[in-house]
CSV table of C-alpha atoms (C1' of nucleotides) in Angstrom, one decimal:
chain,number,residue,atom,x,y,z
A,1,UNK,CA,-3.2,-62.6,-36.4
A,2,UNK,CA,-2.7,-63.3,-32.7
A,3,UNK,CA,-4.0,-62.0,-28.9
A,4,UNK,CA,-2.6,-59.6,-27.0
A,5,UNK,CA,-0.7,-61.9,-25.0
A,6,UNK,CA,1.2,-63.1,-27.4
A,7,UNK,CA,1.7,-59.9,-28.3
A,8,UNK,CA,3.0,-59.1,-25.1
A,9,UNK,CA,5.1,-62.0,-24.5
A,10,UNK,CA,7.1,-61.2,-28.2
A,11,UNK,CA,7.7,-57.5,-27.3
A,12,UNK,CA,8.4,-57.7,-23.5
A,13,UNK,CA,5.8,-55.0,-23.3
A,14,UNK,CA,2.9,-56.1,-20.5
A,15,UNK,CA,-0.8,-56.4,-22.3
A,16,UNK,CA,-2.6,-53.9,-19.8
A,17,UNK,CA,0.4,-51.8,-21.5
A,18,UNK,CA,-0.4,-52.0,-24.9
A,19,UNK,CA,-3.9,-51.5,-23.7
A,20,UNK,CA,-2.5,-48.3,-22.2
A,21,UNK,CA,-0.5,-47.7,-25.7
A,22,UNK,CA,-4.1,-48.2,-28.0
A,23,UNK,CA,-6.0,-45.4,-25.5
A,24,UNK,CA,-3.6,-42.8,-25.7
A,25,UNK,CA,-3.5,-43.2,-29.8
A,26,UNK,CA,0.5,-44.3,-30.0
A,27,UNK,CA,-1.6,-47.9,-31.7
A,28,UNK,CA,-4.0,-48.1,-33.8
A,29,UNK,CA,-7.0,-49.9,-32.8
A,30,UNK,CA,-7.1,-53.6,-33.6
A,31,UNK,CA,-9.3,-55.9,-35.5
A,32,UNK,CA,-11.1,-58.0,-32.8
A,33,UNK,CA,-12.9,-61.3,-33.4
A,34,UNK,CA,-16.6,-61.9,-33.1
A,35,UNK,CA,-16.1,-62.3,-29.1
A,36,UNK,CA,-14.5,-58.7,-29.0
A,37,UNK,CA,-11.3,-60.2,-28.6
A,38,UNK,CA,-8.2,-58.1,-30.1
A,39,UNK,CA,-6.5,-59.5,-32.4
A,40,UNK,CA,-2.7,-58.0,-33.9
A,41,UNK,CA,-0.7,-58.3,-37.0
A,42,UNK,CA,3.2,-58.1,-37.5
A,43,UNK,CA,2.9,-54.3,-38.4
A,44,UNK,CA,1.9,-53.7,-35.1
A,45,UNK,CA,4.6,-56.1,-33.7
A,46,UNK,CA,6.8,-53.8,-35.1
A,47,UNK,CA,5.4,-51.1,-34.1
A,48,UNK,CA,5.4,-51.5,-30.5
A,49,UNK,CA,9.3,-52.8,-30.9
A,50,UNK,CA,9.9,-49.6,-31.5
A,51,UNK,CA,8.1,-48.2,-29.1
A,52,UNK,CA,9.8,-50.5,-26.2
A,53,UNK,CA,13.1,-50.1,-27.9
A,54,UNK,CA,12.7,-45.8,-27.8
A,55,UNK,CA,11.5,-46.1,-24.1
A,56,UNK,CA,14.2,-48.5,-22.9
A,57,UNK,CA,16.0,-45.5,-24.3
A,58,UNK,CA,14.7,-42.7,-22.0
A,59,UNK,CA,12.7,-41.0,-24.9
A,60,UNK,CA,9.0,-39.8,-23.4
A,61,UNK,CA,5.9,-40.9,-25.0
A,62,UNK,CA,5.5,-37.8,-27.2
A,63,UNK,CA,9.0,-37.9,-28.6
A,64,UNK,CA,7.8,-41.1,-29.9
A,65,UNK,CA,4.9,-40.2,-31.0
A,66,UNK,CA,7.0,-37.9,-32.8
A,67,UNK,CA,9.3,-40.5,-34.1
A,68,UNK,CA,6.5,-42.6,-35.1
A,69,UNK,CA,5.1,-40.0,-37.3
A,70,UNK,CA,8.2,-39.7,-39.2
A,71,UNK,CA,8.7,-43.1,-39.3
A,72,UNK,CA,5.5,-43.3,-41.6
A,73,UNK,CA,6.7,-41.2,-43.8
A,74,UNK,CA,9.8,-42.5,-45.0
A,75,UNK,CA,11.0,-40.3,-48.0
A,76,UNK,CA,11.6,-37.6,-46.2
A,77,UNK,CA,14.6,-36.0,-44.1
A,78,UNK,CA,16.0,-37.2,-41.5
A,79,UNK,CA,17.1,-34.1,-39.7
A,80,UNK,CA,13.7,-34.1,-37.4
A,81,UNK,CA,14.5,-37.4,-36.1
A,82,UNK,CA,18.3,-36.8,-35.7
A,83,UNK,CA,17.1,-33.3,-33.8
A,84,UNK,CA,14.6,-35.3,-31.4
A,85,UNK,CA,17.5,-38.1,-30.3
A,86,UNK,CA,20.0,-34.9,-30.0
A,87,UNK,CA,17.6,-33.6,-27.3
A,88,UNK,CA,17.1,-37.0,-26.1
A,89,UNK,CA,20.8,-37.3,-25.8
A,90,UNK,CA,21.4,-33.9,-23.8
A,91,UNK,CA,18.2,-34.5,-21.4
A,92,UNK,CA,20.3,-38.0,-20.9
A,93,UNK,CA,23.4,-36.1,-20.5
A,94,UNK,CA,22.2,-33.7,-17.9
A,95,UNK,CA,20.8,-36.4,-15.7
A,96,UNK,CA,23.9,-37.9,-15.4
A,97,UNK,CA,26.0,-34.5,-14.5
A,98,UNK,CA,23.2,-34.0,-11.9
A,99,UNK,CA,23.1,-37.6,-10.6
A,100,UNK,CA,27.2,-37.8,-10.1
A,101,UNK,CA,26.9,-34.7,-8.2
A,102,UNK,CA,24.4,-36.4,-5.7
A,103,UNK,CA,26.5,-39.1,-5.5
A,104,UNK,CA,29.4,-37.2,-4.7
A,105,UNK,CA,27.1,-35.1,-1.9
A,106,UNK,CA,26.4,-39.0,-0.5
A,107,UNK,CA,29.5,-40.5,-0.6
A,108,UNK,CA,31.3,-37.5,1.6
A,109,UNK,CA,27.9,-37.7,3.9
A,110,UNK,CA,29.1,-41.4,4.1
A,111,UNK,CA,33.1,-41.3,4.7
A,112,UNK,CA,32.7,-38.4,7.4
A,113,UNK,CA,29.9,-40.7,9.1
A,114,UNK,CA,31.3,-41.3,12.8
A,115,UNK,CA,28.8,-44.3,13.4
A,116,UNK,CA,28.1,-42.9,16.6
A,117,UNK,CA,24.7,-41.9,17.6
A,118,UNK,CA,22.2,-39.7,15.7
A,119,UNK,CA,23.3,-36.7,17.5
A,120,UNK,CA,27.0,-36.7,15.9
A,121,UNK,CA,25.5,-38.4,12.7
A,122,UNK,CA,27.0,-36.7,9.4
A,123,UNK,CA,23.9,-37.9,7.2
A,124,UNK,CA,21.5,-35.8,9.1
A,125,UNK,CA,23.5,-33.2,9.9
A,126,UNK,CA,24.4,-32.7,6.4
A,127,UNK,CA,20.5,-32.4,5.4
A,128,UNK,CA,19.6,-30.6,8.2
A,129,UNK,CA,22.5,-27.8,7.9
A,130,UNK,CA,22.3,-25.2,5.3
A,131,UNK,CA,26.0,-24.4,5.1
A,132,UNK,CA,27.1,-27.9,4.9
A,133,UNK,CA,26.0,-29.0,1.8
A,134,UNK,CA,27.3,-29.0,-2.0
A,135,UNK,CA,23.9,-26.1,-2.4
A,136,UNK,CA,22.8,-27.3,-6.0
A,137,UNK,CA,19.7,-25.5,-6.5
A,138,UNK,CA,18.6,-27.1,-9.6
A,139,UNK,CA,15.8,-29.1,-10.2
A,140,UNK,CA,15.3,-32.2,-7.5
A,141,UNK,CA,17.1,-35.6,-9.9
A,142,UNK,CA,14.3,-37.5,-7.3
A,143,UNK,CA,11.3,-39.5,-7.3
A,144,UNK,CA,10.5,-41.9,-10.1
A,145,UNK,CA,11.8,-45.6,-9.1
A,146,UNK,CA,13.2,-48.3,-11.0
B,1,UNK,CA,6.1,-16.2,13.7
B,2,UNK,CA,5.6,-16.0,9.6
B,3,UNK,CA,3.5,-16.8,6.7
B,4,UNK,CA,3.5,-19.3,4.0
B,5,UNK,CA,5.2,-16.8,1.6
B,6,UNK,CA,8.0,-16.0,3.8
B,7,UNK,CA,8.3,-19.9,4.8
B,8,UNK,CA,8.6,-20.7,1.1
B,9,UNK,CA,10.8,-18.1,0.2
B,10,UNK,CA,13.0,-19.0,2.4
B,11,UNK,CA,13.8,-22.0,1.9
B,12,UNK,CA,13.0,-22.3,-2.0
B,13,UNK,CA,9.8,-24.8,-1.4
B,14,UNK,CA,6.8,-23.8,-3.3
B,15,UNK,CA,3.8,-22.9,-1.5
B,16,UNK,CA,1.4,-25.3,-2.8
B,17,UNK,CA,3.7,-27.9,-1.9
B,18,UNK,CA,4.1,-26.9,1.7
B,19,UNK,CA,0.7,-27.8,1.6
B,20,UNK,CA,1.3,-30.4,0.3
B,21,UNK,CA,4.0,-32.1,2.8
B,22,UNK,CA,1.4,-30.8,5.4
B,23,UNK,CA,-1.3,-32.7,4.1
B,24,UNK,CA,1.3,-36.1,3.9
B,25,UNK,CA,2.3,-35.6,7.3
B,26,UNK,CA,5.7,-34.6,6.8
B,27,UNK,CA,5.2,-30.7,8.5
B,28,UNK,CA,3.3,-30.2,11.5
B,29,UNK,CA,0.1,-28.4,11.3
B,30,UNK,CA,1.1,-25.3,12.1
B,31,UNK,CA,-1.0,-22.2,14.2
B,32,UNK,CA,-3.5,-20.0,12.3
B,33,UNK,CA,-4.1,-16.1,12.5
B,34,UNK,CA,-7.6,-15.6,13.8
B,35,UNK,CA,-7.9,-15.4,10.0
B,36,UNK,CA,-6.9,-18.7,9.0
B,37,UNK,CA,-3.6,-18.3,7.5
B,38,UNK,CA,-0.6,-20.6,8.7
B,39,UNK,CA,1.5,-19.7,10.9
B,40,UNK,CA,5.2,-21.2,10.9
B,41,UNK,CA,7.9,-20.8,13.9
B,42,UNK,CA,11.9,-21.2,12.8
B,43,UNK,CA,11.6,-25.0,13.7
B,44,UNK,CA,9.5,-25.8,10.8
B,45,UNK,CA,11.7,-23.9,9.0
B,46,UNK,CA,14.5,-26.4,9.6
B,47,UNK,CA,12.7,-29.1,9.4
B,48,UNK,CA,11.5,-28.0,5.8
B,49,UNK,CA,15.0,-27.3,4.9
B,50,UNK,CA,16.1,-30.7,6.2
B,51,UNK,CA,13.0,-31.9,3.2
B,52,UNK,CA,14.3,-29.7,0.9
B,53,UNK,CA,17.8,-30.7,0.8
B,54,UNK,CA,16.9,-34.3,1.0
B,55,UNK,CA,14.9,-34.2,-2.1
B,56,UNK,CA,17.6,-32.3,-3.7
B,57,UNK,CA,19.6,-35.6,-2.6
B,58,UNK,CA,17.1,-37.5,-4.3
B,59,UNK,CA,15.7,-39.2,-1.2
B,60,UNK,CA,11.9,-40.4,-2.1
B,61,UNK,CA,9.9,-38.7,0.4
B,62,UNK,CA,9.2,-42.0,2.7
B,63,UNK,CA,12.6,-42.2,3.2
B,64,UNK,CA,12.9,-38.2,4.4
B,65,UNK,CA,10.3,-39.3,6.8
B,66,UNK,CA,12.0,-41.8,8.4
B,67,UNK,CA,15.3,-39.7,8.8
B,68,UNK,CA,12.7,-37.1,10.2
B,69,UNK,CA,11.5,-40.0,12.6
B,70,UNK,CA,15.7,-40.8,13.3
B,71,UNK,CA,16.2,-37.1,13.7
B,72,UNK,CA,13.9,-36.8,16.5
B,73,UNK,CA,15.6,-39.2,18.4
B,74,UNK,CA,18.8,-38.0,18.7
B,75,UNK,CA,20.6,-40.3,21.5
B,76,UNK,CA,20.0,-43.3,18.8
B,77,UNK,CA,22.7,-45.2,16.9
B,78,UNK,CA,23.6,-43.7,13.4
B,79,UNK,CA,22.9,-47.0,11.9
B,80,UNK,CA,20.0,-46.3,10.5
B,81,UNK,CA,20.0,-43.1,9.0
B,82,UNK,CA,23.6,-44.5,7.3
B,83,UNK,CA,21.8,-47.5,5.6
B,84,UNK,CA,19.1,-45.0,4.2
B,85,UNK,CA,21.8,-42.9,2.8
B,86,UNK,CA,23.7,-45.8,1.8
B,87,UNK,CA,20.8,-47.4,0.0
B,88,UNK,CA,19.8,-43.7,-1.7
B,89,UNK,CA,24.0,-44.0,-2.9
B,90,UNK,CA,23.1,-47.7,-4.9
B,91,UNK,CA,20.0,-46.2,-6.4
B,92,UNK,CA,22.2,-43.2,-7.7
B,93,UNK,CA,25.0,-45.3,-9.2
B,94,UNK,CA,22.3,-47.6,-10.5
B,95,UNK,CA,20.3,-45.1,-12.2
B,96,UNK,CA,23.6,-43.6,-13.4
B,97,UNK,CA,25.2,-46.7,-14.7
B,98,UNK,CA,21.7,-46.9,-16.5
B,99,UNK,CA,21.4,-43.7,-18.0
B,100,UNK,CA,25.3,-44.3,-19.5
B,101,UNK,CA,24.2,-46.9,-21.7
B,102,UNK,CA,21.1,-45.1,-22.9
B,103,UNK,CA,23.8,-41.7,-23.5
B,104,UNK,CA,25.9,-44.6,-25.4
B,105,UNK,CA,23.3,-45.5,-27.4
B,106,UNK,CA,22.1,-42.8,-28.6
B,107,UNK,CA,25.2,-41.5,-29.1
B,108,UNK,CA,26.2,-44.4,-31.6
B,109,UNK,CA,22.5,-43.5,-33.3
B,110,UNK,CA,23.5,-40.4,-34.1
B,111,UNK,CA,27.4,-40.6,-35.2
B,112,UNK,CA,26.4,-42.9,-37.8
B,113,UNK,CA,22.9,-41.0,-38.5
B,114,UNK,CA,23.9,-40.3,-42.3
B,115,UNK,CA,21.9,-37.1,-42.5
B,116,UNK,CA,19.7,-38.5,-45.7
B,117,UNK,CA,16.4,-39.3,-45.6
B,118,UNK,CA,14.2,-41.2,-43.3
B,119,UNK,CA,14.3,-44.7,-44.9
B,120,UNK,CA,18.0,-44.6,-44.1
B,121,UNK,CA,17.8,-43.4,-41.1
B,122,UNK,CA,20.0,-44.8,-38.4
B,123,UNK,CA,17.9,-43.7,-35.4
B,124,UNK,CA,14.8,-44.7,-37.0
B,125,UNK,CA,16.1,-47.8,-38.1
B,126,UNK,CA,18.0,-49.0,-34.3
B,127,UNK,CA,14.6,-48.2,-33.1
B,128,UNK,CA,12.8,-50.6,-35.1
B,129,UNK,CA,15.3,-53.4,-35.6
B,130,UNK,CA,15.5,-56.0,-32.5
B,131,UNK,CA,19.0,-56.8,-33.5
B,132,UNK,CA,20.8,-53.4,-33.6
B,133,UNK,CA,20.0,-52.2,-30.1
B,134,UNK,CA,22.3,-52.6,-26.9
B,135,UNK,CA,19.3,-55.1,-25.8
B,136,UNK,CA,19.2,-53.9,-22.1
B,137,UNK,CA,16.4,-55.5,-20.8
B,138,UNK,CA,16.4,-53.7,-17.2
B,139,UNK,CA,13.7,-51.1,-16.3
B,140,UNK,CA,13.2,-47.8,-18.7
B,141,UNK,CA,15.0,-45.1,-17.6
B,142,UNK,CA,12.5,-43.2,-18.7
B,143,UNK,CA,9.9,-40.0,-17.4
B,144,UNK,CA,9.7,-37.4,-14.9
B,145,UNK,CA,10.7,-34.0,-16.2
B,146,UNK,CA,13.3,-31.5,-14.7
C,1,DC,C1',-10.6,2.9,3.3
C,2,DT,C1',-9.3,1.0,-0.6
C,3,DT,C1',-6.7,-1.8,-3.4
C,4,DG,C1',-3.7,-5.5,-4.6
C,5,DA,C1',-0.9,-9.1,-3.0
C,6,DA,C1',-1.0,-13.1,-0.6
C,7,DG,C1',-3.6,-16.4,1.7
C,8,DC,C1',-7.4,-20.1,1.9
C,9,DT,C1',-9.8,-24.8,0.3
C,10,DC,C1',-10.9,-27.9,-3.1
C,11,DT,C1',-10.6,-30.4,-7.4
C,12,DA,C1',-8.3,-32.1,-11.2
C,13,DG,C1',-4.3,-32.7,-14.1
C,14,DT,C1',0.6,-34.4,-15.0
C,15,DC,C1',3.6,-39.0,-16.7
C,16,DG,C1',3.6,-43.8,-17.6
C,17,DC,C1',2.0,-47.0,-16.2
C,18,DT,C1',0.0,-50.8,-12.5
C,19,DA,C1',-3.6,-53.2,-9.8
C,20,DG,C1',-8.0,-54.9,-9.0
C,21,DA,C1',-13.0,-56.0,-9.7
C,22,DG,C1',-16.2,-58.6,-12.0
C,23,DG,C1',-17.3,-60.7,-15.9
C,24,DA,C1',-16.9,-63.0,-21.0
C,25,DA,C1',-14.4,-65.7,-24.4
C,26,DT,C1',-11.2,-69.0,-25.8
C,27,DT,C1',-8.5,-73.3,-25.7
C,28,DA,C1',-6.7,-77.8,-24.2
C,29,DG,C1',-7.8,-82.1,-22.3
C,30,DG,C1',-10.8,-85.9,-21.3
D,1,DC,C1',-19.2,-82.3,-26.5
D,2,DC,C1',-18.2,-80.7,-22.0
D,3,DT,C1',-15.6,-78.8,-18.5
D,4,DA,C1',-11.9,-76.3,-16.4
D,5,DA,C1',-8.1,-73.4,-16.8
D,6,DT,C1',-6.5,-69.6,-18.9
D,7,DT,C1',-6.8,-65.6,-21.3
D,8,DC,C1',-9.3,-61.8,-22.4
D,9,DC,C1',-12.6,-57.7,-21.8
D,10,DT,C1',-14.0,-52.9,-19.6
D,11,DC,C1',-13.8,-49.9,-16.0
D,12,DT,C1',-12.1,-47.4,-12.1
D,13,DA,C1',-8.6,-46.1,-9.0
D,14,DG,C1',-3.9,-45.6,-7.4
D,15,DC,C1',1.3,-44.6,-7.5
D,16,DG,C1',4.9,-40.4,-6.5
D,17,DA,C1',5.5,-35.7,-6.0
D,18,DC,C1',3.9,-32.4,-7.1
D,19,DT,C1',1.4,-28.4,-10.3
D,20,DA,C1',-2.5,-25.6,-11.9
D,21,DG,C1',-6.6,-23.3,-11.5
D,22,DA,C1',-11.2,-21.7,-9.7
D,23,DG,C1',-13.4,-18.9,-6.6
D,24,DC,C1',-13.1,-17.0,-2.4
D,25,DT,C1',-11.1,-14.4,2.1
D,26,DT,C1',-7.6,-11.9,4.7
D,27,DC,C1',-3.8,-9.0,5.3
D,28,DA,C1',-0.6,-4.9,4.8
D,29,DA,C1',0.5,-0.6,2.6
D,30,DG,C1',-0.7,3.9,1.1
DNA sequence: CTTGAAGCTCTAGTCGCTAGAGGAATTAGG
DNA sequence: CCTAATTCCTCTAGCGACTAGAGCTTCAAG
């Protein structure tokens, strides 16, 4: 039985985290002492290992969720898991195709740069001319930082 | 002289978030019908395009507005708006080199998933289990749908 | 002149956290 | 045993980049 720091510092995962995690229902609530303190076991240890490790792998809170569910019940098949990391796997997949495409779009912007002055500059002209560009009109592969 | 609609159509920006990048600052408020209703000229119509692909570009939206500030200045050294383009290409191949170790991992979960039930299940079990997993401690990957 | 589409403002929700305020509890050292 | 430092608590608000909906007004076509 230890605090929520500790907690933190064995899973990597930061405590207003797991405080986030325990809201949302993806852990149970803990036992707490008598100053309202929370206090975790190994299970849950475990349980938010797994959680970290899904999320360092791209899967979104309710596709663990999911997992989580069918973790508990462990006689059963594993063709619902093996279906959620398949979808997991093309989301992944199609990121990348989508990404290397923008990097293409940049690097060209980049090589035909002339380093002269914003006038002849290839980066804006490129964004600001509709012709010009690669014209993938898919979904944005923006936002969201690191 | 045209409406939202037309604006939005035409340059495949929905209309809520042409609001939207009015209310940020990005667009100019634009002239009203003695009715209300925005009124845009062809100008802001480049200018959303020049948005629009940027974003497609993957460009976080404080970066658009300074290569809108660059843009406005057009007897100005290139420098600039290279650098931002040049930093947009290292967040690209970062994210990329990122999301082809998550695709490798989850592909390895699956090619040894041996189809049987959840106790033995590979995905379930490289989730749970510190010492299976790649143990890529950068930033999640993770989030923001298509 | 009526109807239906398109416009308006405003608020709240999405995802997965993160930051801060303002206080209470615990723990290590003296 | 007492103090001081650290950790913990709850709560609210904010991030980026929108999206959705309520409830209303204005415009364009027939």
């Amino acid at each position: 039985m230890f605090p929520i720091g500790r907690l933190a510092k064995a899973t990597g995962v930061k405590v207003p985290t797991i405080r986030y995690y325990e809201q949302i229902g993806l852990l149970p609530e803990p036992e707490r002492t008598a100053g309202n303190q929370r206090l975790y076991t190994q299970g849950t240890l475990e349980r938010l290992a797994f959680i970290r490790h899904a999320r360092d792998l791209g899967f979104p809170l309710e596709a663990i969720r999911e997992l989580l569910s069918l973790s508990d019940r462990p006689g059963q098949s594993c063709a619902a898991a093996d279906e959620i990391a398949r979808r997991q796997l093309a989301v992944v997949e199609a990121r990348m195709a989508r990404l290397a495409a923008l990097r293409d779009a940049l690097q060209r912007m980049l090589d035909h740069c002339a380093s002269g002055t914003i006038a002849d500059c290839r980066v804006i002209e490129v964004l600001g001319d509709h012709g010009l560009c690669a014209h993938d009109h898919g979904a944005a592969e923006a936002g969201h930082p690191a």
